[in-house]
Amino acid sequence: MRVSPEGPYRRIGLFGGTFDPPHWGHVKTARGAADELALDELAFLPAVQPPHKRHRRLTPFALRRQMLECLLPLDPRFRLCLVEAERSLPGTTLETVEALRRQGFTEDRCHLVWLMGSDSLLELESWHRPDDLLESIEVAVLPRPGYPPEQAPERFRSRVRLLATPLVDLAAQDIRAGRIPLEEAVPPPVARFIRQHRLYR
Ligand code: ATP
């Protein structure tokens, strides 16, 4: 189901990424964040070709989107947000948030929280206009093994909410490289999809 600005006031988490493929690290931290932040909905927001991954060939968007659809039955709060594909956005998070505001996701109708792993917090300096991003939306950080949030610059740390979500030592690149058995790394419907479509061989 797609996330929509219509309906009663809700707290909505936005979890952006390439999801190539989506794995248990995404699912477990997303659930934990939804609990801790009392979110009504948590929308996975697949990037078409994010600026920081422009030198990597990604699995076609349509397939990454279908893998995310496999996650939706796992939690009643899970949603999909396709704003980046629909608007051919180049993928900077600030532009994505601005586009969502224009679509009606305004603070009088819903509260938006942008979720990011602590690896992203450590790289935030290199993002497009990070200070404006932190002004435009609440940002919550999912701790990730190997990326201590306390190493982020104080000016970012003081403006994000650090969550106590489960630590999951998984990365999509290890799955693509076959370093982890698929069944351990991704939920069963995603594993079936990957095998059916012969991805990451
Ligand atoms: P890759 O290995 O291809 O770089 P990834 O596993 O980091 O991929 P992405 O799709 O790039 O996955 O990540 C989307 C978002 O999820 C990012 O904010 C990232 O920090 C976060 N994330 C990914 N894996 C984890 C994890 N194990 N724990 C916490 N956050 C994670």
PDB file of C-alpha atoms and ligand atoms in Angstrom:
ATOM      1  CA  MET A   1       0.000   0.000   0.000  1.00  0.00           C
ATOM      2  CA  ARG A   2       1.198   3.485  -0.864  1.00  0.00           C
ATOM      3  CA  VAL A   3       1.622   6.189   1.723  1.00  0.00           C
ATOM      4  CA  SER A   4      -0.784   9.089   1.215  1.00  0.00           C
ATOM      5  CA  PRO A   5      -1.292  12.511   2.810  1.00  0.00           C
ATOM      6  CA  GLU A   6      -5.079  11.916   2.881  1.00  0.00           C
ATOM      7  CA  GLY A   7      -6.894  10.750   6.002  1.00  0.00           C
ATOM      8  CA  PRO A   8      -6.527  11.470   9.714  1.00  0.00           C
ATOM      9  CA  TYR A   9      -3.419  13.047  11.238  1.00  0.00           C
ATOM     10  CA  ARG A  10      -0.601  10.466  11.395  1.00  0.00           C
ATOM     11  CA  ARG A  11       3.034  10.130  12.327  1.00  0.00           C
ATOM     12  CA  ILE A  12       4.873   8.847   9.248  1.00  0.00           C
ATOM     13  CA  GLY A  13       8.441   7.552   9.055  1.00  0.00           C
ATOM     14  CA  LEU A  14      10.283   7.777   5.723  1.00  0.00           C
ATOM     15  CA  PHE A  15      13.052   5.244   5.207  1.00  0.00           C
ATOM     16  CA  GLY A  16      15.031   6.054   2.068  1.00  0.00           C
ATOM     17  CA  GLY A  17      17.613   3.814   0.434  1.00  0.00           C
ATOM     18  CA  THR A  18      18.537   1.779  -2.614  1.00  0.00           C
ATOM     19  CA  PHE A  19      17.272  -1.475  -1.063  1.00  0.00           C
ATOM     20  CA  ASP A  20      19.370  -3.599  -3.428  1.00  0.00           C
ATOM     21  CA  PRO A  21      18.142  -5.864  -1.849  1.00  0.00           C
ATOM     22  CA  PRO A  22      16.038  -4.996   1.216  1.00  0.00           C
ATOM     23  CA  HIS A  23      17.261  -7.136   4.147  1.00  0.00           C
ATOM     24  CA  TRP A  24      16.595  -7.953   7.810  1.00  0.00           C
ATOM     25  CA  GLY A  25      18.682  -4.933   8.844  1.00  0.00           C
ATOM     26  CA  HIS A  26      16.087  -2.692   7.195  1.00  0.00           C
ATOM     27  CA  VAL A  27      13.095  -4.621   8.520  1.00  0.00           C
ATOM     28  CA  LYS A  28      14.199  -4.986  12.150  1.00  0.00           C
ATOM     29  CA  THR A  29      15.343  -1.391  12.507  1.00  0.00           C
ATOM     30  CA  ALA A  30      12.212  -0.121  10.723  1.00  0.00           C
ATOM     31  CA  ARG A  31       9.984  -2.003  13.158  1.00  0.00           C
ATOM     32  CA  GLY A  32      12.013  -0.782  16.139  1.00  0.00           C
ATOM     33  CA  ALA A  33      11.832   2.801  14.890  1.00  0.00           C
ATOM     34  CA  ALA A  34       8.080   2.554  14.330  1.00  0.00           C
ATOM     35  CA  ASP A  35       7.679   1.348  17.940  1.00  0.00           C
ATOM     36  CA  GLU A  36      10.031   3.879  19.509  1.00  0.00           C
ATOM     37  CA  LEU A  37       8.710   6.853  17.545  1.00  0.00           C
ATOM     38  CA  ALA A  38       5.076   5.711  17.815  1.00  0.00           C
ATOM     39  CA  LEU A  39       4.719   5.868  14.031  1.00  0.00           C
ATOM     40  CA  ASP A  40       1.386   5.050  12.437  1.00  0.00           C
ATOM     41  CA  GLU A  41       3.065   4.320   9.101  1.00  0.00           C
ATOM     42  CA  LEU A  42       6.584   3.603   7.939  1.00  0.00           C
ATOM     43  CA  ALA A  43       7.190   4.140   4.232  1.00  0.00           C
ATOM     44  CA  PHE A  44      10.135   2.639   2.372  1.00  0.00           C
ATOM     45  CA  LEU A  45      11.278   5.115  -0.220  1.00  0.00           C
ATOM     46  CA  PRO A  46      13.426   3.535  -2.942  1.00  0.00           C
ATOM     47  CA  ALA A  47      15.890   5.854  -4.664  1.00  0.00           C
ATOM     48  CA  VAL A  48      16.148   5.704  -8.428  1.00  0.00           C
ATOM     49  CA  GLN A  49      19.887   6.496  -8.593  1.00  0.00           C
ATOM     50  CA  PRO A  50      21.133   8.298  -5.485  1.00  0.00           C
ATOM     51  CA  PRO A  51      23.953  10.809  -6.035  1.00  0.00           C
ATOM     52  CA  HIS A  52      26.341   8.983  -3.682  1.00  0.00           C
ATOM     53  CA  LYS A  53      25.878   5.678  -5.549  1.00  0.00           C
ATOM     54  CA  ARG A  54      25.967   7.022  -9.120  1.00  0.00           C
ATOM     55  CA  HIS A  55      29.028   4.939 -10.012  1.00  0.00           C
ATOM     56  CA  ARG A  56      27.359   1.681  -9.043  1.00  0.00           C
ATOM     57  CA  ARG A  57      25.053  -0.235 -11.341  1.00  0.00           C
ATOM     58  CA  LEU A  58      21.897  -0.833  -9.394  1.00  0.00           C
ATOM     59  CA  THR A  59      19.330  -3.563  -9.949  1.00  0.00           C
ATOM     60  CA  PRO A  60      16.559  -2.023 -12.115  1.00  0.00           C
ATOM     61  CA  PHE A  61      14.183   0.145 -10.100  1.00  0.00           C
ATOM     62  CA  ALA A  62      11.137  -1.992 -10.966  1.00  0.00           C
ATOM     63  CA  LEU A  63      12.737  -5.077  -9.382  1.00  0.00           C
ATOM     64  CA  ARG A  64      13.900  -3.213  -6.249  1.00  0.00           C
ATOM     65  CA  ARG A  65      10.392  -1.854  -5.900  1.00  0.00           C
ATOM     66  CA  GLN A  66       8.901  -5.362  -6.154  1.00  0.00           C
ATOM     67  CA  MET A  67      11.328  -6.603  -3.476  1.00  0.00           C
ATOM     68  CA  LEU A  68      10.094  -3.828  -1.194  1.00  0.00           C
ATOM     69  CA  GLU A  69       6.513  -4.852  -1.926  1.00  0.00           C
ATOM     70  CA  CYS A  70       7.457  -8.282  -0.515  1.00  0.00           C
ATOM     71  CA  LEU A  71       8.089  -6.548   2.843  1.00  0.00           C
ATOM     72  CA  LEU A  72       4.699  -4.886   3.149  1.00  0.00           C
ATOM     73  CA  PRO A  73       2.827  -7.894   4.620  1.00  0.00           C
ATOM     74  CA  LEU A  74       5.466  -8.188   7.382  1.00  0.00           C
ATOM     75  CA  ASP A  75       4.116  -5.254   9.402  1.00  0.00           C
ATOM     76  CA  PRO A  76       0.755  -3.453   9.183  1.00  0.00           C
ATOM     77  CA  ARG A  77       2.570  -0.093   9.394  1.00  0.00           C
ATOM     78  CA  PHE A  78       4.775  -0.709   6.349  1.00  0.00           C
ATOM     79  CA  ARG A  79       4.063   1.351   3.223  1.00  0.00           C
ATOM     80  CA  LEU A  80       5.738   2.238  -0.065  1.00  0.00           C
ATOM     81  CA  CYS A  81       6.541   5.770  -1.231  1.00  0.00           C
ATOM     82  CA  LEU A  82       7.439   6.128  -4.905  1.00  0.00           C
ATOM     83  CA  VAL A  83       7.884   9.892  -5.031  1.00  0.00           C
ATOM     84  CA  GLU A  84      11.432   9.684  -6.373  1.00  0.00           C
ATOM     85  CA  ALA A  85      10.442   7.556  -9.359  1.00  0.00           C
ATOM     86  CA  GLU A  86       7.208   9.430 -10.082  1.00  0.00           C
ATOM     87  CA  ARG A  87       8.878  12.802 -10.144  1.00  0.00           C
ATOM     88  CA  SER A  88      12.181  11.639 -11.711  1.00  0.00           C
ATOM     89  CA  LEU A  89      13.975  13.187  -8.779  1.00  0.00           C
ATOM     90  CA  PRO A  90      17.747  13.084  -8.844  1.00  0.00           C
ATOM     91  CA  GLY A  91      17.573  11.725  -5.347  1.00  0.00           C
ATOM     92  CA  THR A  92      18.732  14.398  -2.951  1.00  0.00           C
ATOM     93  CA  THR A  93      16.814  13.923   0.263  1.00  0.00           C
ATOM     94  CA  LEU A  94      16.034  17.615   0.628  1.00  0.00           C
ATOM     95  CA  GLU A  95      14.339  17.683  -2.794  1.00  0.00           C
ATOM     96  CA  THR A  96      12.414  14.544  -1.927  1.00  0.00           C
ATOM     97  CA  VAL A  97      11.120  16.076   1.306  1.00  0.00           C
ATOM     98  CA  GLU A  98      10.205  19.299  -0.517  1.00  0.00           C
ATOM     99  CA  ALA A  99       8.325  17.300  -3.171  1.00  0.00           C
ATOM    100  CA  LEU A 100       6.386  15.431  -0.465  1.00  0.00           C
ATOM    101  CA  ARG A 101       5.469  18.709   1.257  1.00  0.00           C
ATOM    102  CA  ARG A 102       4.120  20.004  -2.091  1.00  0.00           C
ATOM    103  CA  GLN A 103       2.110  16.775  -2.452  1.00  0.00           C
ATOM    104  CA  GLY A 104       0.310  17.530   0.806  1.00  0.00           C
ATOM    105  CA  PHE A 105       2.522  15.910   3.445  1.00  0.00           C
ATOM    106  CA  THR A 106       2.520  19.147   5.423  1.00  0.00           C
ATOM    107  CA  GLU A 107       3.010  19.332   9.198  1.00  0.00           C
ATOM    108  CA  ASP A 108      -0.604  20.375   9.774  1.00  0.00           C
ATOM    109  CA  ARG A 109      -1.732  17.062   8.220  1.00  0.00           C
ATOM    110  CA  CYS A 110       0.994  14.630   9.361  1.00  0.00           C
ATOM    111  CA  HIS A 111       4.317  14.538  11.172  1.00  0.00           C
ATOM    112  CA  LEU A 112       7.190  13.272   9.009  1.00  0.00           C
ATOM    113  CA  VAL A 113      10.370  11.679  10.368  1.00  0.00           C
ATOM    114  CA  TRP A 114      13.308  10.822   8.091  1.00  0.00           C
ATOM    115  CA  LEU A 115      15.076   7.624   9.172  1.00  0.00           C
ATOM    116  CA  MET A 116      18.712   6.924   8.417  1.00  0.00           C
ATOM    117  CA  GLY A 117      21.330   4.433   9.559  1.00  0.00           C
ATOM    118  CA  SER A 118      24.278   5.749  11.567  1.00  0.00           C
ATOM    119  CA  ASP A 119      26.522   5.195   8.505  1.00  0.00           C
ATOM    120  CA  SER A 120      24.477   7.884   6.756  1.00  0.00           C
ATOM    121  CA  LEU A 121      24.772  10.208   9.767  1.00  0.00           C
ATOM    122  CA  LEU A 122      28.577   9.903   9.556  1.00  0.00           C
ATOM    123  CA  GLU A 123      28.405  10.907   5.872  1.00  0.00           C
ATOM    124  CA  LEU A 124      25.847  13.661   6.290  1.00  0.00           C
ATOM    125  CA  GLU A 125      28.432  16.405   5.687  1.00  0.00           C
ATOM    126  CA  SER A 126      28.703  15.223   2.066  1.00  0.00           C
ATOM    127  CA  TRP A 127      24.924  15.315   1.492  1.00  0.00           C
ATOM    128  CA  HIS A 128      23.187  18.094  -0.405  1.00  0.00           C
ATOM    129  CA  ARG A 129      22.536  21.014   2.022  1.00  0.00           C
ATOM    130  CA  PRO A 130      22.430  18.910   5.224  1.00  0.00           C
ATOM    131  CA  ASP A 131      21.592  21.875   7.492  1.00  0.00           C
ATOM    132  CA  ASP A 132      18.537  22.741   5.395  1.00  0.00           C
ATOM    133  CA  LEU A 133      17.508  19.094   5.482  1.00  0.00           C
ATOM    134  CA  LEU A 134      17.655  19.070   9.294  1.00  0.00           C
ATOM    135  CA  GLU A 135      15.496  22.210   9.322  1.00  0.00           C
ATOM    136  CA  SER A 136      12.942  20.703   6.953  1.00  0.00           C
ATOM    137  CA  ILE A 137      12.221  17.382   8.701  1.00  0.00           C
ATOM    138  CA  GLU A 138      12.846  15.556  11.980  1.00  0.00           C
ATOM    139  CA  VAL A 139      15.684  13.062  11.493  1.00  0.00           C
ATOM    140  CA  ALA A 140      16.016   9.868  13.535  1.00  0.00           C
ATOM    141  CA  VAL A 141      19.123   7.670  13.414  1.00  0.00           C
ATOM    142  CA  LEU A 142      19.240   3.869  13.536  1.00  0.00           C
ATOM    143  CA  PRO A 143      22.504   2.696  15.101  1.00  0.00           C
ATOM    144  CA  ARG A 144      24.450   0.326  12.856  1.00  0.00           C
ATOM    145  CA  PRO A 145      27.409  -1.818  13.958  1.00  0.00           C
ATOM    146  CA  GLY A 146      30.716  -0.251  12.934  1.00  0.00           C
ATOM    147  CA  TYR A 147      29.347   3.290  12.582  1.00  0.00           C
ATOM    148  CA  PRO A 148      29.432   4.945  16.033  1.00  0.00           C
ATOM    149  CA  PRO A 149      27.044   7.923  15.942  1.00  0.00           C
ATOM    150  CA  GLU A 150      29.188   9.754  18.502  1.00  0.00           C
ATOM    151  CA  GLN A 151      31.798  10.222  15.746  1.00  0.00           C
ATOM    152  CA  ALA A 152      29.408  12.486  13.817  1.00  0.00           C
ATOM    153  CA  PRO A 153      29.978  16.240  14.047  1.00  0.00           C
ATOM    154  CA  GLU A 154      28.303  17.778  17.115  1.00  0.00           C
ATOM    155  CA  ARG A 155      26.258  20.149  14.943  1.00  0.00           C
ATOM    156  CA  PHE A 156      24.498  17.127  13.397  1.00  0.00           C
ATOM    157  CA  ARG A 157      24.353  14.933  16.500  1.00  0.00           C
ATOM    158  CA  SER A 158      22.611  17.603  18.515  1.00  0.00           C
ATOM    159  CA  ARG A 159      19.858  17.913  15.927  1.00  0.00           C
ATOM    160  CA  VAL A 160      18.938  14.275  15.309  1.00  0.00           C
ATOM    161  CA  ARG A 161      17.231  11.745  17.516  1.00  0.00           C
ATOM    162  CA  LEU A 162      19.366   8.681  18.173  1.00  0.00           C
ATOM    163  CA  LEU A 163      17.172   5.597  18.443  1.00  0.00           C
ATOM    164  CA  ALA A 164      17.717   2.401  20.450  1.00  0.00           C
ATOM    165  CA  THR A 165      16.714   0.070  17.595  1.00  0.00           C
ATOM    166  CA  PRO A 166      18.288  -3.417  17.395  1.00  0.00           C
ATOM    167  CA  LEU A 167      21.849  -3.617  16.076  1.00  0.00           C
ATOM    168  CA  VAL A 168      21.845  -5.726  12.921  1.00  0.00           C
ATOM    169  CA  ASP A 169      25.167  -6.438  11.269  1.00  0.00           C
ATOM    170  CA  LEU A 170      23.985  -6.802   7.683  1.00  0.00           C
ATOM    171  CA  ALA A 171      24.689  -4.837   4.514  1.00  0.00           C
ATOM    172  CA  ALA A 172      23.203  -5.216   1.048  1.00  0.00           C
ATOM    173  CA  GLN A 173      26.667  -5.311  -0.526  1.00  0.00           C
ATOM    174  CA  ASP A 174      27.493  -8.516   1.400  1.00  0.00           C
ATOM    175  CA  ILE A 175      24.294 -10.097   0.138  1.00  0.00           C
ATOM    176  CA  ARG A 176      25.043  -9.079  -3.466  1.00  0.00           C
ATOM    177  CA  ALA A 177      28.530 -10.523  -3.143  1.00  0.00           C
ATOM    178  CA  GLY A 178      27.129 -13.812  -1.796  1.00  0.00           C
ATOM    179  CA  ARG A 179      29.008 -13.463   1.499  1.00  0.00           C
ATOM    180  CA  ILE A 180      25.888 -14.290   3.563  1.00  0.00           C
ATOM    181  CA  PRO A 181      23.346 -17.059   2.902  1.00  0.00           C
ATOM    182  CA  LEU A 182      20.256 -15.470   1.421  1.00  0.00           C
ATOM    183  CA  GLU A 183      17.920 -17.190   3.879  1.00  0.00           C
ATOM    184  CA  GLU A 184      19.734 -15.598   6.830  1.00  0.00           C
ATOM    185  CA  ALA A 185      19.902 -12.150   5.324  1.00  0.00           C
ATOM    186  CA  VAL A 186      16.486 -11.405   3.854  1.00  0.00           C
ATOM    187  CA  PRO A 187      12.861 -12.281   4.696  1.00  0.00           C
ATOM    188  CA  PRO A 188      11.581 -15.441   2.918  1.00  0.00           C
ATOM    189  CA  PRO A 189       9.431 -13.635   0.301  1.00  0.00           C
ATOM    190  CA  VAL A 190      12.448 -11.526  -0.720  1.00  0.00           C
ATOM    191  CA  ALA A 191      14.667 -14.642  -0.910  1.00  0.00           C
ATOM    192  CA  ARG A 192      12.085 -16.327  -3.169  1.00  0.00           C
ATOM    193  CA  PHE A 193      11.912 -13.250  -5.391  1.00  0.00           C
ATOM    194  CA  ILE A 194      15.718 -13.072  -5.694  1.00  0.00           C
ATOM    195  CA  ARG A 195      15.912 -16.754  -6.682  1.00  0.00           C
ATOM    196  CA  GLN A 196      13.009 -16.504  -9.148  1.00  0.00           C
ATOM    197  CA  HIS A 197      14.579 -13.540 -10.893  1.00  0.00           C
ATOM    198  CA  ARG A 198      18.139 -14.876 -10.628  1.00  0.00           C
ATOM    199  CA  LEU A 199      19.445 -11.683  -9.069  1.00  0.00           C
ATOM    200  CA  TYR A 200      22.954 -11.257  -7.621  1.00  0.00           C
ATOM    201  CA  ARG A 201      24.528 -14.272  -9.308  1.00  0.00           C
TER     202      ARG A 201
HETATM  203  P1  ATP B   1      24.723  -1.144   0.468  1.00  0.00           P
HETATM  204  O1  ATP B   1      25.468  -2.220   1.206  1.00  0.00           O
HETATM  205  O2  ATP B   1      24.366  -1.473  -0.944  1.00  0.00           O
HETATM  206  O3  ATP B   1      25.370   0.222   0.585  1.00  0.00           O
HETATM  207  P2  ATP B   1      22.775  -0.916   2.650  1.00  0.00           P
HETATM  208  O4  ATP B   1      22.694  -2.271   3.262  1.00  0.00           O
HETATM  209  O5  ATP B   1      23.549   0.137   3.383  1.00  0.00           O
HETATM  210  O6  ATP B   1      23.264  -1.017   1.132  1.00  0.00           O
HETATM  211  P3  ATP B   1      20.729   0.908   1.766  1.00  0.00           P
HETATM  212  O7  ATP B   1      19.588   0.564   0.895  1.00  0.00           O
HETATM  213  O8  ATP B   1      21.815   1.703   1.182  1.00  0.00           O
HETATM  214  O9  ATP B   1      21.288  -0.461   2.412  1.00  0.00           O
HETATM  215  O10 ATP B   1      20.236   1.592   3.112  1.00  0.00           O
HETATM  216  C1  ATP B   1      19.039   2.287   3.263  1.00  0.00           C
HETATM  217  C2  ATP B   1      19.023   2.894   4.642  1.00  0.00           C
HETATM  218  O11 ATP B   1      19.057   1.833   5.617  1.00  0.00           O
HETATM  219  C3  ATP B   1      20.241   3.773   4.970  1.00  0.00           C
HETATM  220  O12 ATP B   1      19.806   4.869   5.786  1.00  0.00           O
HETATM  221  C4  ATP B   1      21.137   2.847   5.763  1.00  0.00           C
HETATM  222  O13 ATP B   1      21.957   3.582   6.657  1.00  0.00           O
HETATM  223  C5  ATP B   1      20.120   2.006   6.521  1.00  0.00           C
HETATM  224  N1  ATP B   1      20.609   0.677   6.866  1.00  0.00           N
HETATM  225  C6  ATP B   1      20.970  -0.311   6.023  1.00  0.00           C
HETATM  226  N2  ATP B   1      21.343  -1.411   6.689  1.00  0.00           N
HETATM  227  C7  ATP B   1      21.212  -1.119   8.006  1.00  0.00           C
HETATM  228  C8  ATP B   1      21.464  -1.867   9.219  1.00  0.00           C
HETATM  229  N3  ATP B   1      21.936  -3.106   9.184  1.00  0.00           N
HETATM  230  N4  ATP B   1      21.221  -1.234  10.396  1.00  0.00           N
HETATM  231  C9  ATP B   1      20.754   0.044  10.427  1.00  0.00           C
HETATM  232  N5  ATP B   1      20.495   0.778   9.310  1.00  0.00           N
HETATM  233  C10 ATP B   1      20.729   0.215   8.117  1.00  0.00           C
END
